[in-house]
CSV table of C-alpha atoms in Angstrom, one decimal:
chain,number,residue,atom,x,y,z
V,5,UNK,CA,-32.0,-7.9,-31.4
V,6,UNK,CA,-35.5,-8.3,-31.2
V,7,UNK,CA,-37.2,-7.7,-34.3
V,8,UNK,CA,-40.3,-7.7,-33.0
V,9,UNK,CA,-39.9,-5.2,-30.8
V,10,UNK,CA,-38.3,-2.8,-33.3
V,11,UNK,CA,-40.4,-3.9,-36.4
V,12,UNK,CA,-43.0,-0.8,-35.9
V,13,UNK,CA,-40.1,1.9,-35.4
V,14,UNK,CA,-38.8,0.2,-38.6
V,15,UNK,CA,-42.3,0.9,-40.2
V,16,UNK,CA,-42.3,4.6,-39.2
V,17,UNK,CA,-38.9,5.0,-40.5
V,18,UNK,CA,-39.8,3.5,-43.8
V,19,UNK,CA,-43.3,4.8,-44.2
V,20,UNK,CA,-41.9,8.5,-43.3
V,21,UNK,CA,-38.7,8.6,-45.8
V,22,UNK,CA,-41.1,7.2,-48.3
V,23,UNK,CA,-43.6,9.3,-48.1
V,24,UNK,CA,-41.4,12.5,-48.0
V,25,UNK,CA,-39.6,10.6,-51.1
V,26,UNK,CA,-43.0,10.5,-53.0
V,27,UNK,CA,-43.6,13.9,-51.8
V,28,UNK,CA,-41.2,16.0,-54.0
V,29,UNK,CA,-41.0,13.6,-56.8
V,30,UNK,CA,-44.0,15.2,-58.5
V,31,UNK,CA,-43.0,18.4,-57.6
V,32,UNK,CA,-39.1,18.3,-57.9
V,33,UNK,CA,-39.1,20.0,-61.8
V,34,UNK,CA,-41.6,22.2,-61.7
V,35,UNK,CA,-39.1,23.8,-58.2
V,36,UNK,CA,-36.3,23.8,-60.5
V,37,UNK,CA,-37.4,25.1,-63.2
V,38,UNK,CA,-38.2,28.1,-61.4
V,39,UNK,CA,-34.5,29.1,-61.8
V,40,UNK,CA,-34.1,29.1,-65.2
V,41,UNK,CA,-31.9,26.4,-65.6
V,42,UNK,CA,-31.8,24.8,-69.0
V,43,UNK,CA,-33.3,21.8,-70.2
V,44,UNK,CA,-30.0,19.6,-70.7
V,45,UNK,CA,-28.8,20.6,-67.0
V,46,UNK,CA,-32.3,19.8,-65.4
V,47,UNK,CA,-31.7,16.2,-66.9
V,48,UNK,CA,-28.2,15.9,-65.1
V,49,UNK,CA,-29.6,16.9,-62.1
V,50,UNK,CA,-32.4,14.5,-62.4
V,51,UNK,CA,-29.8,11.5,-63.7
V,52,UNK,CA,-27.5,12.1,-60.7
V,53,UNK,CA,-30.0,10.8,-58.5
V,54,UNK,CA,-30.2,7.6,-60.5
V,55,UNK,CA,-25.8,7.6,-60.3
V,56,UNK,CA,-26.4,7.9,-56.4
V,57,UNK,CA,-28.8,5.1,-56.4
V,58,UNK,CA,-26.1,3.2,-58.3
V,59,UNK,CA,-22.6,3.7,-56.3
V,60,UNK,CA,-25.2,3.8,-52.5
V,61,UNK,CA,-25.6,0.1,-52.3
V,62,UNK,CA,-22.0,-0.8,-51.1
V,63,UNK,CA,-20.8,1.7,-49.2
V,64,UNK,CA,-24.0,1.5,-47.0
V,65,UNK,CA,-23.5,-2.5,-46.7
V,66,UNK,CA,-20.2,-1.5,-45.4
V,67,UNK,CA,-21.5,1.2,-42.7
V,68,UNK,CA,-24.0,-1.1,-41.4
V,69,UNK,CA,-21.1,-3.7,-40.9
V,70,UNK,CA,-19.1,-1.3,-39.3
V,71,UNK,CA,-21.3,0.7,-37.2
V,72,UNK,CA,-24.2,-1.2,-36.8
V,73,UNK,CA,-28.2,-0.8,-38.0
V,74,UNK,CA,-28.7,1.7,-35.6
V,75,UNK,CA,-26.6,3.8,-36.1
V,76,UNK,CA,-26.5,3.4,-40.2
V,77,UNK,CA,-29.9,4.2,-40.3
V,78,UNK,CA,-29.0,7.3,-38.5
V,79,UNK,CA,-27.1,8.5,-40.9
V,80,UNK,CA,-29.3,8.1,-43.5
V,81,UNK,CA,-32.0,9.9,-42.6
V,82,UNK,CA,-29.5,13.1,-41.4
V,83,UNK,CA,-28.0,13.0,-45.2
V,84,UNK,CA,-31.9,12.4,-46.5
V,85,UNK,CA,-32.7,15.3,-44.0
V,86,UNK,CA,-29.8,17.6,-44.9
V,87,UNK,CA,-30.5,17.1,-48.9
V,88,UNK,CA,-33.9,18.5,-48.4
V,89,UNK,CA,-33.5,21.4,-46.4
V,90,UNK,CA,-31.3,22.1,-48.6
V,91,UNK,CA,-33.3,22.0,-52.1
V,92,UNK,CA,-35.5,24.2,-50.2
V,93,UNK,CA,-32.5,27.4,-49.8
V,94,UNK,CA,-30.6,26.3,-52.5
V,95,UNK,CA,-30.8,28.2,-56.0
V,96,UNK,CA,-27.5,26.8,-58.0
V,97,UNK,CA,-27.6,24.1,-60.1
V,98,UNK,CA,-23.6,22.9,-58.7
V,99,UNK,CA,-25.9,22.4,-55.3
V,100,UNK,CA,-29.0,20.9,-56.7
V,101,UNK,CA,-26.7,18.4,-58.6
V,102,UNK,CA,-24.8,17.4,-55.6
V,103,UNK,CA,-27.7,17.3,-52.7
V,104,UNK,CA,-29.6,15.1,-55.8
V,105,UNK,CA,-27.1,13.1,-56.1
V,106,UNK,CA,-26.6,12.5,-52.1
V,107,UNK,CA,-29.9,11.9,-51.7
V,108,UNK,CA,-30.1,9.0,-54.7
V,109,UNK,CA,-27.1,7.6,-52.4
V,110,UNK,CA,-28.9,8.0,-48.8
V,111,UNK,CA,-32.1,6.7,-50.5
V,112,UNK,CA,-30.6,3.4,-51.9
V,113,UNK,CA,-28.4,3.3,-48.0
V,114,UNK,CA,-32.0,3.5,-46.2
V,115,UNK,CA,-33.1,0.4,-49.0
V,116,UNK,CA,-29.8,-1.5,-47.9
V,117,UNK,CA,-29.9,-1.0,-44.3
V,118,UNK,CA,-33.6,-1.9,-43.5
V,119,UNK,CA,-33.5,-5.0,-45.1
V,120,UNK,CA,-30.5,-6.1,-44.1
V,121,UNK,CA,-32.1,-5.7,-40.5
V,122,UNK,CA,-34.9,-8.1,-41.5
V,123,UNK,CA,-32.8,-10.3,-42.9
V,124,UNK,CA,-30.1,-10.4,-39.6
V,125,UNK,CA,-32.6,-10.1,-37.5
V,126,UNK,CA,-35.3,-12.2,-38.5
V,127,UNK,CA,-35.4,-16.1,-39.5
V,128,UNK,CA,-36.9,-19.0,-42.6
V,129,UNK,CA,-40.2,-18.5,-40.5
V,130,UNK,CA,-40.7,-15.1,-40.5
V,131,UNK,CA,-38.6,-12.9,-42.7
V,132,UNK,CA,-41.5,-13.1,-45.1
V,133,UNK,CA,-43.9,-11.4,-43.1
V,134,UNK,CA,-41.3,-8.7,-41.5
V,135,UNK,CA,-40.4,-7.6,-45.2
V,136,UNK,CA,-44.4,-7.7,-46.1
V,137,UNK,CA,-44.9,-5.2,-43.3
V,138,UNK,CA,-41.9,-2.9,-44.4
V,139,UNK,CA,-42.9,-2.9,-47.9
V,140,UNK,CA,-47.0,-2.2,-47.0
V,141,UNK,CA,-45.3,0.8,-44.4
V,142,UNK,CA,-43.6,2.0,-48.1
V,143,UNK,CA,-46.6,1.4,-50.0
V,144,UNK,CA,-48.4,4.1,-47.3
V,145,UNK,CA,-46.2,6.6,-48.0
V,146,UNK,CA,-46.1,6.1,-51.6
V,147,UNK,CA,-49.6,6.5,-52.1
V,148,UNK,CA,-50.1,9.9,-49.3
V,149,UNK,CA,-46.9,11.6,-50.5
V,150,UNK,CA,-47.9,13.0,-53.6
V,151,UNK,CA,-51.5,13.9,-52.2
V,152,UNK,CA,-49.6,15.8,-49.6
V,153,UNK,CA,-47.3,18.0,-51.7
V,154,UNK,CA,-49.8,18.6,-54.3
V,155,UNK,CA,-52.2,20.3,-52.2
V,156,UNK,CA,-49.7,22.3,-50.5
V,157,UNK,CA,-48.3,23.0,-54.1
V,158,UNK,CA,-51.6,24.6,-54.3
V,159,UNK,CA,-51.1,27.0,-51.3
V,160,UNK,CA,-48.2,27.6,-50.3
V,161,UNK,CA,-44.7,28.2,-52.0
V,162,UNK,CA,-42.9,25.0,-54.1
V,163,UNK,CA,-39.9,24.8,-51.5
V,164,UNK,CA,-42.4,24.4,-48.4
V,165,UNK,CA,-43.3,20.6,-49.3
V,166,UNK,CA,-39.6,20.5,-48.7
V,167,UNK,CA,-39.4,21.8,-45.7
V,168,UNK,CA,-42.0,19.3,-44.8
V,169,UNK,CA,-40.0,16.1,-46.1
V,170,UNK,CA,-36.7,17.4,-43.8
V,171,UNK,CA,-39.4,17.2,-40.5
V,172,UNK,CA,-40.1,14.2,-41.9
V,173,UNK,CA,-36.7,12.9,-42.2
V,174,UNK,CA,-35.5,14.2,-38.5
V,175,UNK,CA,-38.8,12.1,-37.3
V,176,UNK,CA,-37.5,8.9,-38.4
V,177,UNK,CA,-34.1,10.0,-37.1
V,178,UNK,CA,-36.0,10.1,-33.3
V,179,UNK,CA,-37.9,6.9,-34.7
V,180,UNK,CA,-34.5,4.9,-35.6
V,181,UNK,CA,-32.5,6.9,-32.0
V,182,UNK,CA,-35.5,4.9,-30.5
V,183,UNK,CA,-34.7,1.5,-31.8
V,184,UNK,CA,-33.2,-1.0,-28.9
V,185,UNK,CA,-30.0,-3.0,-29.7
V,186,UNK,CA,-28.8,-6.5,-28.4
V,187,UNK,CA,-27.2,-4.9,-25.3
V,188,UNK,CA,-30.2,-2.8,-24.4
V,189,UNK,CA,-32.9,-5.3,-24.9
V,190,UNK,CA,-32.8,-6.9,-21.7
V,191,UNK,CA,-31.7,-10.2,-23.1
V,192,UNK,CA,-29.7,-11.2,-19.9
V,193,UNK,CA,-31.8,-13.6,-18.6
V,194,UNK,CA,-31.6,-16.8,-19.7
V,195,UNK,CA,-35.6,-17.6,-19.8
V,196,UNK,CA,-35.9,-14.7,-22.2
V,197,UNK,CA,-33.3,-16.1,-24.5
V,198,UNK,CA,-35.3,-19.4,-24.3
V,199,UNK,CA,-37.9,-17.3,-25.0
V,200,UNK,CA,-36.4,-15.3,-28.1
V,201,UNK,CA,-34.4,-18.6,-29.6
V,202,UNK,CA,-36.4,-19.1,-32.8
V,203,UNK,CA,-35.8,-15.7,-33.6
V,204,UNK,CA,-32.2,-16.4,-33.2
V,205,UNK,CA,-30.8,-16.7,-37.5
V,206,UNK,CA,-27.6,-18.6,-36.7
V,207,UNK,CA,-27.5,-22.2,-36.9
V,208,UNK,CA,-23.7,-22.7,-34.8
V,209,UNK,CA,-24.8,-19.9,-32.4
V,210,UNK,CA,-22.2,-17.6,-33.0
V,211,UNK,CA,-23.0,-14.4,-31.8
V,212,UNK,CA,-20.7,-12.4,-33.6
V,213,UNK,CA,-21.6,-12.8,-36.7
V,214,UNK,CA,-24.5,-10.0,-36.3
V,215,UNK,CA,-23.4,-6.3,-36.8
V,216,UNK,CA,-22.3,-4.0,-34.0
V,217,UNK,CA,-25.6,-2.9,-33.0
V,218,UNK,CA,-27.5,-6.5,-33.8
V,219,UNK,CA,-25.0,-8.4,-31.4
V,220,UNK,CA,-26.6,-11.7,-30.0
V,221,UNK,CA,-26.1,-12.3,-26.1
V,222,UNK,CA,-23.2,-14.4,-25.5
V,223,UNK,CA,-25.1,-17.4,-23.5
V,224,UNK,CA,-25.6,-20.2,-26.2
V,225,UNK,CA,-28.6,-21.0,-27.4
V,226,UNK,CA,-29.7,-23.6,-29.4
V,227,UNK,CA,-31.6,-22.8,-32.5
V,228,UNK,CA,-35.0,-23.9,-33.0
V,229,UNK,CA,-35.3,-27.5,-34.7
V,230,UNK,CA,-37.6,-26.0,-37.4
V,231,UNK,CA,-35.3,-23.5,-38.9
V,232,UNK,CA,-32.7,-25.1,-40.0
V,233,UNK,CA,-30.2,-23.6,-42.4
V,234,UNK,CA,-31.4,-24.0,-45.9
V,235,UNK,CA,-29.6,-26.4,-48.4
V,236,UNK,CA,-27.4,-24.3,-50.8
V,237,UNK,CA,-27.1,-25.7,-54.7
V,238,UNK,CA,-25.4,-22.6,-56.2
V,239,UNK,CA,-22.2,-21.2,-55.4
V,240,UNK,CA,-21.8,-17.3,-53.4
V,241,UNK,CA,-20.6,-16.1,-57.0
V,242,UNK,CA,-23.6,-17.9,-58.6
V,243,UNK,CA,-26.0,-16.5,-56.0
V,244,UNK,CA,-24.8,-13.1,-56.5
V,245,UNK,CA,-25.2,-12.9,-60.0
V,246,UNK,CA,-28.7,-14.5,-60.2
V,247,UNK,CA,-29.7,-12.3,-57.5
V,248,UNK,CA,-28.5,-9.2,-59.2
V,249,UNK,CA,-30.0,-10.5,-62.7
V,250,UNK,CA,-33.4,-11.4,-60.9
V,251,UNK,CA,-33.7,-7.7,-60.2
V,252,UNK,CA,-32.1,-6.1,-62.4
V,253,UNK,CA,-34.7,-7.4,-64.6
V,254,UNK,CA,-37.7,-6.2,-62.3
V,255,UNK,CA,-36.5,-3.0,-61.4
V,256,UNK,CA,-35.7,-2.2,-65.4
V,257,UNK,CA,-39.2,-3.4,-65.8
V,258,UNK,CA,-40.2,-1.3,-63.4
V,259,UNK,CA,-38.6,2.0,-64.1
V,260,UNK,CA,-40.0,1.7,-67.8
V,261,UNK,CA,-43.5,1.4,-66.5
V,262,UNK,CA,-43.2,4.3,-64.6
V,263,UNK,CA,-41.1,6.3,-67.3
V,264,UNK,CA,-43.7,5.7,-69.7
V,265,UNK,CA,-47.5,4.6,-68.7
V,266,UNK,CA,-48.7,8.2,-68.1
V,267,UNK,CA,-47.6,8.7,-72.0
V,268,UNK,CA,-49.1,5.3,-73.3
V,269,UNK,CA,-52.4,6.6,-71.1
V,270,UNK,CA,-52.4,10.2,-72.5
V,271,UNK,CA,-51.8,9.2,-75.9
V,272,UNK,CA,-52.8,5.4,-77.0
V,273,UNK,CA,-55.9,4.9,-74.2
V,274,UNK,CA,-56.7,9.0,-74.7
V,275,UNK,CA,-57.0,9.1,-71.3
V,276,UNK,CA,-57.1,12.2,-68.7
V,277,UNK,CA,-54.4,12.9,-66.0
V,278,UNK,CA,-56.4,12.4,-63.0
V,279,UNK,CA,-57.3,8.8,-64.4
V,280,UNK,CA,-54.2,8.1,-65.1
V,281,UNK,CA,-53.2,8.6,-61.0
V,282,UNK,CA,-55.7,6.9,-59.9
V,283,UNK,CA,-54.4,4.0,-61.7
V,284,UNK,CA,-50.6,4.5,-59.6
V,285,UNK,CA,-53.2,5.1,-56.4
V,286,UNK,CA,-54.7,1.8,-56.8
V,287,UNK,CA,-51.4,0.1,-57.8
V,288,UNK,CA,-50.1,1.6,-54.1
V,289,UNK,CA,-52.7,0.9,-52.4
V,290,UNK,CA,-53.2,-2.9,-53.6
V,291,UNK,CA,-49.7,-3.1,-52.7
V,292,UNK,CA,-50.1,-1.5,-49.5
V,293,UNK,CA,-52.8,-4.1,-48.0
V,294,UNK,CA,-51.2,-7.2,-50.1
V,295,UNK,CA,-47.6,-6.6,-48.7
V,296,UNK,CA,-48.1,-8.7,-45.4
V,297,UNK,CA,-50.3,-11.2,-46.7
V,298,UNK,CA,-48.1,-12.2,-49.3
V,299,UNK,CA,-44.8,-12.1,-46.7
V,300,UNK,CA,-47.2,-14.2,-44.3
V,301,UNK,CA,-47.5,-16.9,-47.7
V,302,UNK,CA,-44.0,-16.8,-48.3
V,303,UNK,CA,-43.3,-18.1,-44.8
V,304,UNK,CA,-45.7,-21.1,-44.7
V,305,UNK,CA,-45.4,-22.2,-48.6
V,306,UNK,CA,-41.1,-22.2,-47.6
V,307,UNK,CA,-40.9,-21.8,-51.5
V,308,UNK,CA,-40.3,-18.2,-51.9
V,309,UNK,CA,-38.8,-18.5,-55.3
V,310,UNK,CA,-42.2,-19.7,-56.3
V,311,UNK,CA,-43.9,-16.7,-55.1
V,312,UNK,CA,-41.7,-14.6,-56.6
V,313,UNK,CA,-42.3,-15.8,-59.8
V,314,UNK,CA,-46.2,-16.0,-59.4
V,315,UNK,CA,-45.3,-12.3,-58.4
V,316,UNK,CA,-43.7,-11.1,-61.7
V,317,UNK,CA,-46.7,-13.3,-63.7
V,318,UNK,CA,-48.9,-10.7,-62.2
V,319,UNK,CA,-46.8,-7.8,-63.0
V,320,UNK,CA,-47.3,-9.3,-66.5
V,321,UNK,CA,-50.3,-9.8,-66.6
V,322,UNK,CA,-50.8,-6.0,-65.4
V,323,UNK,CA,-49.2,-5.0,-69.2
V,324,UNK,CA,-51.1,-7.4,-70.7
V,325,UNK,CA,-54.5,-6.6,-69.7
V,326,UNK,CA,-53.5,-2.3,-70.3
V,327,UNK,CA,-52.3,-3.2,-73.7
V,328,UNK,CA,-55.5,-5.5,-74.2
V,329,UNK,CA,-57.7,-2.7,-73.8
V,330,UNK,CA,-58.2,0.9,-72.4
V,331,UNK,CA,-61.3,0.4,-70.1
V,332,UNK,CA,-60.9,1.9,-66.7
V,333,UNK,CA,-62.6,-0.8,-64.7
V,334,UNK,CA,-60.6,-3.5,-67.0
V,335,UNK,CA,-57.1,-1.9,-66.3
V,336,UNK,CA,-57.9,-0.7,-62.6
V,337,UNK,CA,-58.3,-4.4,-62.3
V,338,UNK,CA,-55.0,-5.0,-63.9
V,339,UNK,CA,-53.6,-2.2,-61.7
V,340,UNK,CA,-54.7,-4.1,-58.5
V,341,UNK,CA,-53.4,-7.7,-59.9
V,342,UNK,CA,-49.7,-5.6,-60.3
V,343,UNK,CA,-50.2,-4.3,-57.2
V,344,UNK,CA,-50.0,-7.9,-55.7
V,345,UNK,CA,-47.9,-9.2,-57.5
V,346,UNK,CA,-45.5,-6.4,-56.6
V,347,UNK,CA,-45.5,-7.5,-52.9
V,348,UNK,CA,-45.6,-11.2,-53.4
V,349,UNK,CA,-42.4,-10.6,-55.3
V,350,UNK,CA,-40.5,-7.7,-53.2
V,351,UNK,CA,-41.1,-9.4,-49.7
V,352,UNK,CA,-40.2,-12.9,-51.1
V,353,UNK,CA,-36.9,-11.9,-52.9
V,354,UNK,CA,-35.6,-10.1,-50.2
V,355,UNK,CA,-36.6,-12.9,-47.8
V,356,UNK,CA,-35.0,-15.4,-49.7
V,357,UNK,CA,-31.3,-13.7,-49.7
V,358,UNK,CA,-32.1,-13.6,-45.6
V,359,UNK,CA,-32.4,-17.3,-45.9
V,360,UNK,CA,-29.9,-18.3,-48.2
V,361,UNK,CA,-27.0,-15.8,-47.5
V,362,UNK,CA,-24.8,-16.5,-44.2
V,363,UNK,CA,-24.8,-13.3,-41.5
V,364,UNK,CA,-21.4,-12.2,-42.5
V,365,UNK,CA,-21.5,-11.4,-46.3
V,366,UNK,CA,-25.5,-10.8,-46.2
V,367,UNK,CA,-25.7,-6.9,-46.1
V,368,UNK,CA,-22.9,-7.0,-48.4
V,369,UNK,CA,-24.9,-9.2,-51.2
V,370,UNK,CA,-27.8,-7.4,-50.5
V,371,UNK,CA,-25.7,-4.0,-51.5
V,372,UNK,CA,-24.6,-5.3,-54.2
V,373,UNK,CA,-27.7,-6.4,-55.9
V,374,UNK,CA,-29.5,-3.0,-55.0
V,375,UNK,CA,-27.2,-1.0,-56.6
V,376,UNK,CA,-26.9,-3.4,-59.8
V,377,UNK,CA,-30.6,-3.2,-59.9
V,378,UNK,CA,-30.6,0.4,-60.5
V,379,UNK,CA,-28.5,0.8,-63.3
V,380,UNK,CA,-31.8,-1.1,-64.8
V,381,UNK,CA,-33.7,1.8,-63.3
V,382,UNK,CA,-31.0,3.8,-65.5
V,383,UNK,CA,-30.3,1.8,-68.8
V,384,UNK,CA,-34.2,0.7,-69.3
V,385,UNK,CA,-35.8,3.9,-70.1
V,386,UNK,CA,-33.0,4.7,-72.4
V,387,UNK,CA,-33.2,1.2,-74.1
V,388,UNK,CA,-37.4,2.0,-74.3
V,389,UNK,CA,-36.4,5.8,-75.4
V,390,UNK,CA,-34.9,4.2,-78.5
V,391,UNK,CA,-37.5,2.0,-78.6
V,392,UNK,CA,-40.3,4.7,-79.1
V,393,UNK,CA,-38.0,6.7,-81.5
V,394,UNK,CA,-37.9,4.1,-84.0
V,395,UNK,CA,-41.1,1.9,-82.9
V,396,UNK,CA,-44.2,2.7,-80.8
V,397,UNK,CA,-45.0,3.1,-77.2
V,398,UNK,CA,-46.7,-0.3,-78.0
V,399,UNK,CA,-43.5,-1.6,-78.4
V,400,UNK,CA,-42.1,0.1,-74.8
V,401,UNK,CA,-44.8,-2.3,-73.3
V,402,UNK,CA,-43.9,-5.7,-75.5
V,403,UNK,CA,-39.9,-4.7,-74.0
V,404,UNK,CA,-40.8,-4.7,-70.8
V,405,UNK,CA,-43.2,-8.0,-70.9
V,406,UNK,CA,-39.6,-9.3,-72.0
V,407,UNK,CA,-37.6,-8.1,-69.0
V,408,UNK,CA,-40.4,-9.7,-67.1
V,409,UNK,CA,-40.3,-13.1,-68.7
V,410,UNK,CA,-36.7,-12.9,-68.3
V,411,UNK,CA,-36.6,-12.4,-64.4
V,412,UNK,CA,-39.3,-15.1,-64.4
V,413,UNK,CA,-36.8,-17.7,-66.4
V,414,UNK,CA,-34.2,-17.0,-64.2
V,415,UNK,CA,-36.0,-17.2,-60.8
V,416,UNK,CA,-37.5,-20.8,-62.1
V,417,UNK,CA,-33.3,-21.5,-62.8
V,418,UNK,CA,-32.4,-20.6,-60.0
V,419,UNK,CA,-35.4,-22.7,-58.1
V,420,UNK,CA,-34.6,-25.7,-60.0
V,421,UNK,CA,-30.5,-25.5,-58.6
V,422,UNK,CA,-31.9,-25.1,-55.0
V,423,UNK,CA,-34.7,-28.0,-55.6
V,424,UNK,CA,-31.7,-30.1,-57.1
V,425,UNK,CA,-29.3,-29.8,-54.4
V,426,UNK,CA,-32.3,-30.8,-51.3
V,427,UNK,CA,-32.7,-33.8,-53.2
């Protein structure tokens, strides 16, 4: 396919789901609470979006081998779109439970799908910058969702932001109908393939190798001279599993920064709610701009490993500089430095597996390591729970400096294998 022609319809898809994804997270208890349900079911329902998250990753690799990005992506956004009309009618906790837990699944499926695109579609030149673009499109809806719902929290009826998010959803479904495969590109002309052929990610020219909707015109091409297929040091086992460590690590990071900074702000910095969201709004929106800046550096260093490390140093020295001190202007800068790391690492990583993961088993790794990551998103906050039970919030934030450091010791492992093997 041509990427570049269906890189903004990827945007919008991102960018909406996203958005509609931020826009009932800050809303999504306060609906259910409204029927009464008890405290110990409300935490099911919430954790079964978390299991969905877990067991989407695979099963969506397998769809978009089978049916195509296309069509994949389809699906996702119906099931997205069908989970949130139905929050809005439903009022049993059996429902809530299972729509939560389908959209966890359609959620991590969207995650799976999209990147795999890039990463099939794109090449060692470029996938960088593609991924920068679909993380800044995330990073937009991100920071408007929640600005959205709450003011029409403020006017209107808790199940109409929902409402909102399924129009959302059935947008990017007429966004991702719109999106041109291989066959109706208009890629039967040999000048055009000329054209196109260092966009072209296979190195023997095998056309088949793409998904059913991503299928490369039989005339062969020859690749471009400068994109070669990278050397490979580790083993598809070894990849896997530092992969799947590597984020792991950042997204148990993650999910403990955004389980527990609002407390740490409320109740260590003594600061006020609406400071404390403009500290996530500036975290978004640093991302937001940084996202193809740092995917346009990952293509020209060619060391993306590197970049992701100098991202998760960033992310680092985000904690450090809140847990240094509790001046606004002092952490807002920390916030913004986080920000960029976050995008240096996110468009990087996922670049990286494009590069070093053959077209057949890529959307399957990249399934894989999603849903591995979020049993971090899972297993973190419990470890930090504990944590704060028996230590301090201080301590939450010197636990997840660790998981940093770790993801940073086994990117720089991993770097040295690949470094090894070129020479």
């Amino acid at each position: 396919m041509d990427i570049r022609r269906n890189l903004p319809l990827l945007m919008i898809i991102c960018f909406l789901s996203q958005m509609g994804g931020f826009m009932i997270l800050p809303i999504f208890p306060l609906f259910i609470e409204e029927f009464g349900l008890s405290g110990w079911m409300m935490g099911v329902i919430f954790a079964l979006f978390y299991v969905g998250k877990v067991i989407g990753g695979v099963p969506a690799a397998a769809l978009y081998r089978k049916i195509g990005g296309k069509r994949a992506l389809i699906a996702m956004l119906l099931l997205l779109a069908v989970c949130m009309g139905g929050f809005a009618v439903s009022s049993v906790a059996l429902l809530f439970g299972l729509l939560r837990l389908l959209q966890g699944l359609a959620s991590t499926g969207l995650t799976v799908v999209v990147r795999s695109i890039i990463g099939d579609g794109g090449n060692v030149d470029n996938r960088g910058l593609y991924n920068g673009y679909i993380s800044s499109s995330e990073g937009g809806g991100m920071v408007l969702g929640p600005v959205i719902s709450g003011w029409l929290a403020l006017h209107w009826p808790l199940s109409v932001p929902f409402l909102l998010v399924t129009l959302c959803c059935l947008m990017a479904v007429g966004a991702a109908m719109g999106i041109r495969s291989a066959t109706k590109a208009g890629l039967a002309s040999g000048s055009e393939l000329s054209s196109q052929a260092s966009d072209v990610i296979s190195t023997d020219a095998k056309p088949t190798q793409t998904p059913a909707d991503y299928t490369i015109s039989p005339v062969n091409v020859t690749p471009s001279p400068i994109t070669p297929e990278p050397s490979i040091g580790l083993t598809r086992r070894q990849q896997l599993i530092g992969y799947a460590t590597v984020h792991f690590l950042e997204m148990s990071a993650y999910a403990v920064f955004l389980t527990y900074f609002a407390l740490y702000a409320a109740h260590i910095m003594h600061w006020d709610p609406f400071a404390t969201s403009l500290a996530f709004t500036v975290a978004g929106i640093s991302t937001l701009a940084a996202a193809p800046v740092a995917g346009y550096l990952s293509d020209r260093m060619g060391d993306r490993l590197l970049l992701c490390m100098f991202g998760m140093l960033m992310i680092g020295i985000e904690v450090v500089v809140f847990l240094s001190t509790s001046s606004y202007v002092w952490v807002y800068v920390g916030m913004l430095i986080g920000g960029v790391g976050g995008a240096c690492y996110m468009d990087s990583f996922f670049a990286h597996i494009g590069d070093h993961i053959p077209d057949e088993g890529r959307s399957s790794v990249i399934g894989k390591i999603v849903s591995a990551a979020e049993i971090g998103s899972i297993v973190s906050p419990l470890v930090a729970a504990l944590l704060v039970e028996y230590g301090s919030l201080y301590t939450v934030f010197l636990f997840n400096l660790l998981l940093v450091a770790a993801a940073i010791a086994v990117q720089a492992v991993m770097r040295s294998r690949y470094r090894l093997k070129r020479v």
